[in-house]
Amino acid sequence: MRKRTEPVALEHERCAAAGSSSSGSAAAALDADCRLKQNLPDAGMKRALGRRKGLWLRLRKILFCVLGLYIAIPFLIKLCPGIQAKLIFLNFVRVPYFIDLKKPQDQGLNHTCNYYLQPEEDVTIGVWHTVPAVWWKNAQGKDQMWYEDALASSHAIILYLHGNAGTRGGDHRVELYKVSAGGTHTCSLGWGDSVGTPSERGMTYDALHVFDWIKARSGDNPVYIWGHSLGTGVATNLVRRLCERETPPDALILESPFTNIREEAKSHPFSVIYRYFPGFDWFFLDPITSSGIKFANDENVKHISCPLLILHAEDDPVVPFQLGRKLYSIAAPARSFRDFKVQFVPFHSDLGYRHKYIYKSPELPRILR
């Protein structure tokens, strides 16, 4: 009996030892696993915090760069007033791109001829001459001489001075030529492919040269000056000079005009971010006038003696409607207009004509007549 019970006892002891050993290993493994699980959230949080910190540092760098650029731009413009002049004329923005201004037919103007006139040495200006629509068929394939001779017909002539940026081939300008060509010649003076550096004095001289060129060929036919946006500044400069030499045009039409370039620059949407910047006038407006750019429509209208028509849309985002209304209030009581009609035609904001779509108005031909 003892021989049989000893092995059994030993076997029980070994099993108990094995059991206690395995339970100890399992407990150790379980404890290690718990510690690992406790450490995992800590590591994840550290990585997330690290990413947030890196993102915040990058964001701070970007903010400091933007702030530095915002502060540097006024000083750059003040030190280099030529930059401001470039921004006024925007003659380097030649949209629409990839059109040949020598071929107005490509823009649907099959009764239009392209000219190049030279008011002075090293200066060349491009002009589109659109004849009245009734001559559309006769104009096909005709040369420049035919178009020049056509100016002597019994139709009135509009000398159109467009605004800054783009060319005389801009979409809204082409559409206006089509409207005005209902009963008149339209000569559009453009800067797109003209040669020379733009300036207020130079642009006024160029417009005067084209006016004289037209009058030399048109005889006693009526000639109207039409300016749009920045072109209104050139138009009033031109008409003032014509009135001073006693050769006024038959009428002046101002579309979306401003009072003077300083007020327009201050009201322009691009100036919003700097409008309340300390020293705004000194940084941004004084460089304009120091560059010889004034476009003082409010002063010019006091010296103009011919009929005046002002067209302005109430929802104009570029030249605020109140500037056009203010210009009218200055011109209407001026002594120079006492024998001439001064008319202001507003276009309601519901029409959506904004800065350059007044040509869409079905009333425009009637207004012009």
Short mmCIF file of N, CA and C in Angstrom, two decimals, residues 15-75:
data_model
loop_
_atom_site.label_atom_id
_atom_site.label_comp_id
_atom_site.label_asym_id
_atom_site.label_seq_id
_atom_site.Cartn_x
_atom_site.Cartn_y
_atom_site.Cartn_z
N CYS A 15 1.87 18.21 -9.79
CA CYS A 15 0.75 18.91 -10.45
C CYS A 15 0.45 20.24 -9.78
N ALA A 16 0.54 20.21 -8.42
CA ALA A 16 0.28 21.48 -7.70
C ALA A 16 1.34 22.51 -8.02
N ALA A 17 2.60 22.02 -8.08
CA ALA A 17 3.70 22.94 -8.40
C ALA A 17 3.54 23.49 -9.81
N ALA A 18 3.20 22.58 -10.73
CA ALA A 18 3.01 23.03 -12.12
C ALA A 18 1.86 24.02 -12.21
N GLY A 19 0.81 23.70 -11.43
CA GLY A 19 -0.35 24.61 -11.45
C GLY A 19 0.00 25.98 -10.93
N SER A 20 0.72 26.00 -9.81
CA SER A 20 1.11 27.30 -9.24
C SER A 20 2.05 28.04 -10.16
N SER A 21 2.94 27.29 -10.85
CA SER A 21 3.88 27.95 -11.79
C SER A 21 3.15 28.55 -12.97
N SER A 22 2.19 27.79 -13.52
CA SER A 22 1.46 28.30 -14.70
C SER A 22 0.58 29.48 -14.33
N SER A 23 -0.02 29.40 -13.14
CA SER A 23 -0.87 30.53 -12.73
C SER A 23 -0.02 31.77 -12.48
N GLY A 24 1.19 31.57 -11.98
CA GLY A 24 2.09 32.72 -11.79
C GLY A 24 2.50 33.34 -13.10
N SER A 25 2.79 32.52 -14.11
CA SER A 25 3.16 33.03 -15.45
C SER A 25 2.00 33.76 -16.09
N ALA A 26 0.80 33.20 -15.91
CA ALA A 26 -0.38 33.85 -16.48
C ALA A 26 -0.63 35.19 -15.82
N ALA A 27 -0.44 35.23 -14.53
CA ALA A 27 -0.65 36.50 -13.81
C ALA A 27 0.36 37.56 -14.26
N ALA A 28 1.62 37.06 -14.44
CA ALA A 28 2.66 38.00 -14.88
C ALA A 28 2.35 38.54 -16.28
N ALA A 29 1.90 37.63 -17.17
CA ALA A 29 1.56 38.05 -18.54
C ALA A 29 0.40 39.02 -18.53
N LEU A 30 -0.61 38.71 -17.67
CA LEU A 30 -1.78 39.58 -17.58
C LEU A 30 -1.40 40.96 -17.05
N ASP A 31 -0.49 40.96 -16.08
CA ASP A 31 -0.04 42.25 -15.52
C ASP A 31 0.73 43.07 -16.56
N ALA A 32 1.58 42.39 -17.33
CA ALA A 32 2.33 43.10 -18.38
C ALA A 32 1.40 43.65 -19.44
N ASP A 33 0.37 42.83 -19.77
CA ASP A 33 -0.59 43.29 -20.78
C ASP A 33 -1.35 44.52 -20.30
N CYS A 34 -1.70 44.54 -19.02
CA CYS A 34 -2.42 45.69 -18.47
C CYS A 34 -1.56 46.95 -18.49
N ARG A 35 -0.27 46.73 -18.12
CA ARG A 35 0.63 47.89 -18.15
C ARG A 35 0.79 48.43 -19.56
N LEU A 36 0.85 47.53 -20.58
CA LEU A 36 0.98 47.95 -21.97
C LEU A 36 -0.24 48.73 -22.41
N LYS A 37 -1.42 48.22 -22.00
CA LYS A 37 -2.64 48.92 -22.38
C LYS A 37 -2.74 50.29 -21.72
N GLN A 38 -2.21 50.38 -20.49
CA GLN A 38 -2.21 51.68 -19.82
C GLN A 38 -1.26 52.67 -20.50
N ASN A 39 -0.17 52.13 -21.04
CA ASN A 39 0.82 53.01 -21.69
C ASN A 39 0.39 53.45 -23.08
N LEU A 40 -0.45 52.63 -23.75
CA LEU A 40 -0.86 52.97 -25.12
C LEU A 40 -1.59 54.30 -25.21
N PRO A 41 -2.60 54.62 -24.39
CA PRO A 41 -3.27 55.92 -24.47
C PRO A 41 -2.31 57.07 -24.21
N ASP A 42 -1.36 56.88 -23.29
CA ASP A 42 -0.39 57.95 -23.01
C ASP A 42 0.45 58.25 -24.24
N ALA A 43 0.89 57.21 -24.94
CA ALA A 43 1.70 57.41 -26.15
C ALA A 43 0.88 58.08 -27.25
N GLY A 44 -0.38 57.66 -27.41
CA GLY A 44 -1.26 58.27 -28.43
C GLY A 44 -1.51 59.73 -28.14
N MET A 45 -1.72 60.05 -26.88
CA MET A 45 -1.96 61.45 -26.51
C MET A 45 -0.73 62.30 -26.78
N LYS A 46 0.44 61.72 -26.49
CA LYS A 46 1.68 62.47 -26.74
C LYS A 46 1.86 62.75 -28.22
N ARG A 47 1.58 61.73 -29.05
CA ARG A 47 1.70 61.94 -30.51
C ARG A 47 0.71 62.99 -30.99
N ALA A 48 -0.54 62.95 -30.51
CA ALA A 48 -1.56 63.93 -30.91
C ALA A 48 -1.16 65.34 -30.49
N LEU A 49 -0.65 65.44 -29.24
CA LEU A 49 -0.20 66.76 -28.77
C LEU A 49 0.97 67.28 -29.60
N GLY A 50 1.86 66.35 -30.00
CA GLY A 50 2.99 66.75 -30.83
C GLY A 50 2.54 67.27 -32.19
N ARG A 51 1.56 66.56 -32.77
CA ARG A 51 1.05 67.02 -34.06
C ARG A 51 0.38 68.38 -33.93
N ARG A 52 -0.41 68.57 -32.87
CA ARG A 52 -1.07 69.87 -32.67
C ARG A 52 -0.06 70.99 -32.48
N LYS A 53 0.99 70.69 -31.75
CA LYS A 53 2.02 71.70 -31.52
C LYS A 53 2.72 72.07 -32.82
N GLY A 54 3.03 71.06 -33.65
CA GLY A 54 3.66 71.34 -34.95
C GLY A 54 2.76 72.15 -35.86
N LEU A 55 1.46 71.81 -35.84
CA LEU A 55 0.51 72.55 -36.66
C LEU A 55 0.39 74.00 -36.20
N TRP A 56 0.38 74.20 -34.90
CA TRP A 56 0.28 75.56 -34.35
C TRP A 56 1.53 76.38 -34.70
N LEU A 57 2.69 75.75 -34.66
CA LEU A 57 3.92 76.45 -35.02
C LEU A 57 3.91 76.87 -36.49
N ARG A 58 3.45 75.95 -37.36
CA ARG A 58 3.36 76.30 -38.78
C ARG A 58 2.36 77.41 -39.02
N LEU A 59 1.22 77.33 -38.30
CA LEU A 59 0.20 78.37 -38.44
C LEU A 59 0.73 79.72 -37.97
N ARG A 60 1.49 79.73 -36.89
CA ARG A 60 2.09 80.97 -36.41
C ARG A 60 3.05 81.56 -37.44
N LYS A 61 3.84 80.70 -38.07
CA LYS A 61 4.77 81.18 -39.10
C LYS A 61 4.01 81.82 -40.26
N ILE A 62 2.94 81.16 -40.68
CA ILE A 62 2.14 81.70 -41.79
C ILE A 62 1.52 83.04 -41.40
N LEU A 63 0.98 83.12 -40.18
CA LEU A 63 0.37 84.37 -39.72
C LEU A 63 1.39 85.49 -39.64
N PHE A 64 2.59 85.20 -39.15
CA PHE A 64 3.63 86.21 -39.07
C PHE A 64 4.06 86.67 -40.47
N CYS A 65 4.13 85.72 -41.41
CA CYS A 65 4.49 86.09 -42.80
C CYS A 65 3.43 86.98 -43.42
N VAL A 66 2.16 86.62 -43.23
CA VAL A 66 1.06 87.43 -43.77
C VAL A 66 1.06 88.81 -43.14
N LEU A 67 1.23 88.86 -41.82
CA LEU A 67 1.26 90.15 -41.13
C LEU A 67 2.44 91.00 -41.59
N GLY A 68 3.60 90.35 -41.77
CA GLY A 68 4.76 91.09 -42.26
C GLY A 68 4.54 91.65 -43.65
N LEU A 69 3.93 90.82 -44.53
CA LEU A 69 3.64 91.28 -45.88
C LEU A 69 2.62 92.42 -45.86
N TYR A 70 1.60 92.29 -45.01
CA TYR A 70 0.56 93.33 -44.89
C TYR A 70 1.18 94.67 -44.48
N ILE A 71 2.14 94.63 -43.55
CA ILE A 71 2.78 95.86 -43.09
C ILE A 71 3.79 96.38 -44.12
N ALA A 72 4.44 95.46 -44.85
CA ALA A 72 5.49 95.86 -45.78
C ALA A 72 4.93 96.53 -47.04
N ILE A 73 3.75 96.10 -47.50
CA ILE A 73 3.20 96.61 -48.75
C ILE A 73 3.03 98.13 -48.75
N PRO A 74 2.45 98.76 -47.70
CA PRO A 74 2.35 100.22 -47.71
C PRO A 74 3.69 100.93 -47.85
N PHE A 75 4.72 100.40 -47.16
CA PHE A 75 6.05 101.02 -47.25
C PHE A 75 6.64 100.83 -48.65
#
